Coordinates of C-alpha atoms and ligand atoms in Angstrom, one line a residue:
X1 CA -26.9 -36.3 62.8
X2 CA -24.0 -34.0 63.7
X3 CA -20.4 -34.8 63.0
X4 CA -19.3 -32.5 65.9
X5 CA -21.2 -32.0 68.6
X6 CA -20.2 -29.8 72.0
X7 CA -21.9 -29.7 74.7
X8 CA -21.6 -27.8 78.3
X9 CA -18.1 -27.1 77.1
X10 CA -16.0 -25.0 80.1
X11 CA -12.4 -24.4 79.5
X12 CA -10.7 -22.3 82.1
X13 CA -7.1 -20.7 82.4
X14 CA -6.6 -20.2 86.3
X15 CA -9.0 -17.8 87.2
X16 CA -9.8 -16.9 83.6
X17 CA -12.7 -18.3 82.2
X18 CA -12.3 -18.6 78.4
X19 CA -15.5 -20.8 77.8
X20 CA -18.5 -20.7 79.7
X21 CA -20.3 -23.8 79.1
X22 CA -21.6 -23.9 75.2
X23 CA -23.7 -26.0 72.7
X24 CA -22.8 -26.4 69.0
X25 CA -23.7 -28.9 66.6
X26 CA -21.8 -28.9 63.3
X27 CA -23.3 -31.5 60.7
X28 CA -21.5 -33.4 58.1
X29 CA -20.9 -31.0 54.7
X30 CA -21.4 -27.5 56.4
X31 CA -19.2 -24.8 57.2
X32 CA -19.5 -23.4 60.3
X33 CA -18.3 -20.3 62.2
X34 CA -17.4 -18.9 65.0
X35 CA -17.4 -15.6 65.6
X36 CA -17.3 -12.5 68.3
X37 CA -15.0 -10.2 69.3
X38 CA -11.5 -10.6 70.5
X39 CA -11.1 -12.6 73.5
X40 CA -14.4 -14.1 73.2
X41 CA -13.2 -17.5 73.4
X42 CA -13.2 -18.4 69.9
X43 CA -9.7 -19.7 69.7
X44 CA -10.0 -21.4 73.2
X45 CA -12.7 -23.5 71.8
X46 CA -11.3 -24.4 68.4
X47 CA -8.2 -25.3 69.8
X48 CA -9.9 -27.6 72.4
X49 CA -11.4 -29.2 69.9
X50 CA -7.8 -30.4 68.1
X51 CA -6.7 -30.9 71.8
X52 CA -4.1 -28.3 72.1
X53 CA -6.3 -26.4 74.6
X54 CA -7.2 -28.7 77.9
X55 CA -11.1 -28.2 78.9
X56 CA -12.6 -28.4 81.9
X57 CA -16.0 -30.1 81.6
X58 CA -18.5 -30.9 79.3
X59 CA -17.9 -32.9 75.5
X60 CA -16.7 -32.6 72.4
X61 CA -18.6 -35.5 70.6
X62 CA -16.8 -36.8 67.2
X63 CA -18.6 -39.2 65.5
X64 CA -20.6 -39.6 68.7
X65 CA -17.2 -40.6 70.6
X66 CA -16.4 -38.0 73.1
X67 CA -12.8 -36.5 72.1
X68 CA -12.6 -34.3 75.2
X69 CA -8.8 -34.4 76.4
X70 CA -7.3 -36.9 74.1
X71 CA -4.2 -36.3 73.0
X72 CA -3.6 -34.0 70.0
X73 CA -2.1 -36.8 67.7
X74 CA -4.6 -39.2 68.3
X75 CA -7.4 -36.7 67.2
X76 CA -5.4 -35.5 64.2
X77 CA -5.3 -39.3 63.6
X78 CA -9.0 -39.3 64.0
X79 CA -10.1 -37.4 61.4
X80 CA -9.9 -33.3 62.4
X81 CA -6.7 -31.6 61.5
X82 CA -6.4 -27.2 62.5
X83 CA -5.0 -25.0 60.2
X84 CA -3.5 -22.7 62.9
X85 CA -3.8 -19.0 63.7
X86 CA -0.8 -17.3 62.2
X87 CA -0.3 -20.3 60.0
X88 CA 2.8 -21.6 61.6
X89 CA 4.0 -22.8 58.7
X90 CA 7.8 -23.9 58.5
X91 CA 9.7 -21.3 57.0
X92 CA 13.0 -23.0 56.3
X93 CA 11.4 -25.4 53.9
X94 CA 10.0 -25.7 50.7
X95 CA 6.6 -25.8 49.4
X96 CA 6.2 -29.2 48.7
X97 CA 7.8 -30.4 52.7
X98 CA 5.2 -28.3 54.4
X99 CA 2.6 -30.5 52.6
X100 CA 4.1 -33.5 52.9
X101 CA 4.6 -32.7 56.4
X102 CA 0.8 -32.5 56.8
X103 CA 0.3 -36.3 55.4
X104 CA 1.8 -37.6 58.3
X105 CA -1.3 -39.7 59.0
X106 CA -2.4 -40.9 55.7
X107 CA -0.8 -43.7 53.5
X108 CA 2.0 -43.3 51.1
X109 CA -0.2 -44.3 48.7
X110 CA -3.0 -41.6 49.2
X111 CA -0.1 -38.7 49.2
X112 CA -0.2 -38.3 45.3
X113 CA -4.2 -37.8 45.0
X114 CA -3.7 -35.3 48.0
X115 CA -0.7 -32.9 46.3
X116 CA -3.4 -32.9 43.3
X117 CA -6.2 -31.8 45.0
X118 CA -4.3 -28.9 47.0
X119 CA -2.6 -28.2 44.0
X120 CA -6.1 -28.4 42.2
X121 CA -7.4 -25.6 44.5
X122 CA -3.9 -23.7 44.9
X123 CA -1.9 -23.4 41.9
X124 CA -0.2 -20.8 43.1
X125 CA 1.4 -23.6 45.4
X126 CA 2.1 -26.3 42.8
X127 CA 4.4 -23.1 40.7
X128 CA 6.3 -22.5 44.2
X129 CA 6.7 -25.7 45.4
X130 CA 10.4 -25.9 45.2
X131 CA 10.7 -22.6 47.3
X132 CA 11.3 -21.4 50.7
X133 CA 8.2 -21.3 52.4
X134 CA 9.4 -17.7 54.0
X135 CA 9.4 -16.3 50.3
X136 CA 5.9 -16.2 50.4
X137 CA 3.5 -13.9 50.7
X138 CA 1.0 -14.0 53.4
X139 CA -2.0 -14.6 51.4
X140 CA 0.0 -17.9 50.0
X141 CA 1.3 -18.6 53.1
X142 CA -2.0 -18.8 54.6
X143 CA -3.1 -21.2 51.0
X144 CA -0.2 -23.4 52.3
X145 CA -1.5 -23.6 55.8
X146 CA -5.0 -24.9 54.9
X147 CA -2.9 -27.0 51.9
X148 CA -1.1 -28.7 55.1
X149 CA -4.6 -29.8 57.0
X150 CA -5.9 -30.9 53.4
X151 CA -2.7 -33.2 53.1
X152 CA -3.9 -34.8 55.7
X153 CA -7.1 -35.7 54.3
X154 CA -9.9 -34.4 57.3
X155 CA -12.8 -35.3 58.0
X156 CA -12.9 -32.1 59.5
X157 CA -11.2 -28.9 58.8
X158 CA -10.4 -26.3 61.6
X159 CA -9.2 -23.0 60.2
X160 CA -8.6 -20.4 63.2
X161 CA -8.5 -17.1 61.7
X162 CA -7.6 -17.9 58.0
X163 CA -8.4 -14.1 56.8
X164 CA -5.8 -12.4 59.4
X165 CA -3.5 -9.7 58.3
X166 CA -4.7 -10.3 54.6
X167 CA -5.4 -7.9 51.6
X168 CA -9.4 -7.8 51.2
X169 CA -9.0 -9.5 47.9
X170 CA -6.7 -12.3 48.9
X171 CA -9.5 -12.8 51.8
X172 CA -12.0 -12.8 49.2
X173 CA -9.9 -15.4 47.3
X174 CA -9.4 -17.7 50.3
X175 CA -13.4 -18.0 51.3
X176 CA -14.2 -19.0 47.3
X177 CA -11.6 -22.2 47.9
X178 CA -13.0 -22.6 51.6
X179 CA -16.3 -23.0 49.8
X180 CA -14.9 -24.8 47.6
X181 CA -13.7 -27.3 49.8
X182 CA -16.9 -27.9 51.8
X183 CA -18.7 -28.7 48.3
X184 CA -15.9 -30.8 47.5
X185 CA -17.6 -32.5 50.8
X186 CA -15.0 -31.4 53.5
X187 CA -16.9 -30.1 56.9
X188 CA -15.5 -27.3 58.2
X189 CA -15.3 -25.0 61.5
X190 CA -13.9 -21.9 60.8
X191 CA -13.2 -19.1 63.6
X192 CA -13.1 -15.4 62.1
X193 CA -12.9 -12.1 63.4
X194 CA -14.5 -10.9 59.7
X195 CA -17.8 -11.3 60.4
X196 CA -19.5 -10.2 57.0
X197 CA -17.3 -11.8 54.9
X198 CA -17.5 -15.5 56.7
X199 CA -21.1 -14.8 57.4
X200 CA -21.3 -15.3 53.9
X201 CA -20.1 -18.7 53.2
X202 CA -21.7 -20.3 56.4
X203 CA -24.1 -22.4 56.5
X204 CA -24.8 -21.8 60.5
X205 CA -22.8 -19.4 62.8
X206 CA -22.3 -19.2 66.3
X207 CA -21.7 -15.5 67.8
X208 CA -19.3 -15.4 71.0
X209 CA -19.4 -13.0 73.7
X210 CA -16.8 -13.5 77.2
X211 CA -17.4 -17.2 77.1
X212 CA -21.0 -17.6 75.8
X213 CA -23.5 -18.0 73.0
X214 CA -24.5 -14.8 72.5
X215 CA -26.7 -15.4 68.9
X216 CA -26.7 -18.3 66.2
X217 CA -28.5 -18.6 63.3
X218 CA -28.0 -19.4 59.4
X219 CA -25.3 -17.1 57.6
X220 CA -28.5 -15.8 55.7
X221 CA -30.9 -15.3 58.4
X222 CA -28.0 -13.4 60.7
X223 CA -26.6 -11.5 57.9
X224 CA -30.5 -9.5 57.6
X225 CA -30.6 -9.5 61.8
X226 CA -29.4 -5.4 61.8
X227 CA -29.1 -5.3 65.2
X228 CA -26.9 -8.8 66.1
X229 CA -24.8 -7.3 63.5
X230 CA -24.5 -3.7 65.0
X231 CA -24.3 -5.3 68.7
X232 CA -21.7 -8.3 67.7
X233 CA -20.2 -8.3 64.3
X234 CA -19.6 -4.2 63.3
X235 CA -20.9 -3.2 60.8
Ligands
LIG1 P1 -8.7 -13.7 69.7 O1 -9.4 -13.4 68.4 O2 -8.1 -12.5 70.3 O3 -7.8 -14.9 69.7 P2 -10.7 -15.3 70.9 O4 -12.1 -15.1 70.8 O5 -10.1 -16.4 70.1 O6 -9.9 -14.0 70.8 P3 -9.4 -16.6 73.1 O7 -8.1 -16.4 72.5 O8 -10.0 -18.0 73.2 O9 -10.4 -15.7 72.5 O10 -9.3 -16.0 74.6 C1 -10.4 -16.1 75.5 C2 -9.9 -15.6 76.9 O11 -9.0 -16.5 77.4 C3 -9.2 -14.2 76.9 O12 -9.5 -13.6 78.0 C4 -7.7 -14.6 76.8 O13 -6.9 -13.6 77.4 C5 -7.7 -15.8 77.7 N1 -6.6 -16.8 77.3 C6 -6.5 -17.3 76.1 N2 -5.4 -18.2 76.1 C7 -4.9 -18.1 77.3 C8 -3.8 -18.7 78.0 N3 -3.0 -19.6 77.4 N4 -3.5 -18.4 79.3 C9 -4.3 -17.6 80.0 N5 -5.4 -16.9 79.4 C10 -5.7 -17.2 78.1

């Protein structure tokens, strides 16, 4: 059964149509992607999903309860927490706030287990976490955005865009823990523009073009499809 399920999602801005009426299924333990060119709705839909986008019609089904429109705390409390496009992490504080600022919804008691499991997979974080979070670079500022949705202990992870503006080796870095955390048994929707890399580490992908499905497969099976990858991903 799937954790996540969408179905005849439409989101619209005015006369814009972002989202076209789409299908995915993402089942417990997986990572899955999203991916397609700019402006191919990726963000729209992943951000519907946390409820900062409004949609129009159709479901987002959560644990077979449809989540469509409800309001972004409640489905934070829920179980799905977004670790943003271009991090939005809070510069003036330290490390160690900007995590605890992501346990919000989880017991005092739970907070301890959570700093040692971020910390487990960023150590990076644990040495810095008395300092400014606007020291950082932007490969550890990005580690202390996902750190932040870990803190508060998802179900399910929603990473928009985790590898943007990065170093190819700190991108490289990133997708190991990513894995990492899915086998750790977090599931996980991920939108990238880095097609190769993320195709990767998926276990299923979903390829956007202007609003619709345009391919889906396994990461394996659409990694060896030449010409999806040509048409859709660059090469
Ligand atoms: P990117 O990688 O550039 O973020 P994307 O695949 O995530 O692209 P979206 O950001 O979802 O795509 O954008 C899909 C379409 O919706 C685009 O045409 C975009 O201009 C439009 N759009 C996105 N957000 C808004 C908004 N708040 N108001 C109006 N139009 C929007």
């Amino acid at each position: 059964m799937s954790l996540l399920e969408i179905n005849n999602l439409v989101i619209d801005y005015g006369i814009i149509k972002a989202v076209k009426g789409i299908h995915i299924e993402v089942k417990p333990g997986t990572i899955v992607a999203l991916l397609g060119a700019n402006g191919a709705g990726k963000s729209s839909l992943i951000r519907s999903i946390s409820g900062a986008v409004k949609v129009k019609s159709g479901e987002i089904l959560y644990q077979g309860k449809n989540i469509a429109n409800l309001d972004p705390h409640k489905i934070s409390e829920m179980g799905i927490k977004q670790s943003p496009e271009g991090r939005m992490i809070f510069a003036g504080l330290t490390v160690e706030e900007n995590l605890l600022a992501g346990a919000y919804t989880v017991k005092k008691t739970e907070i301890p287990a959570l700093f040692e499991e971020v910390y487990g997979y960023f150590p990076v974080l644990k040495e810095r976490r008395k300092q400014q979070a606007s020291t950082l670079s932007g490969g550890e500022q990005q580690m202390l955005a996902i750190g932040r949705a870990l803190m508060g202990n998802p179900e399910v992870l929603l990473l928009d865009e985790p590898s943007l503006g990065l170093a190819p080796i700190i991108v490289r870095n990133i997708f190991e823990i990513i894995k990492k955390i899915k086998e750790r048994g977090k599931t996980i929707l991920i939108v990238e523009q880095n097609a190769l890399q993320t195709l990767k580490i998926a276990d299923y992908a979903y390829i956007l073009e202007l609003g619709k499905i345009v391919g889906e497969g396994s990461g394996q099976v659409l990694l060896a499809d030449e010409k999806l990858v040509n048409a859709y991903l660059g090469s």
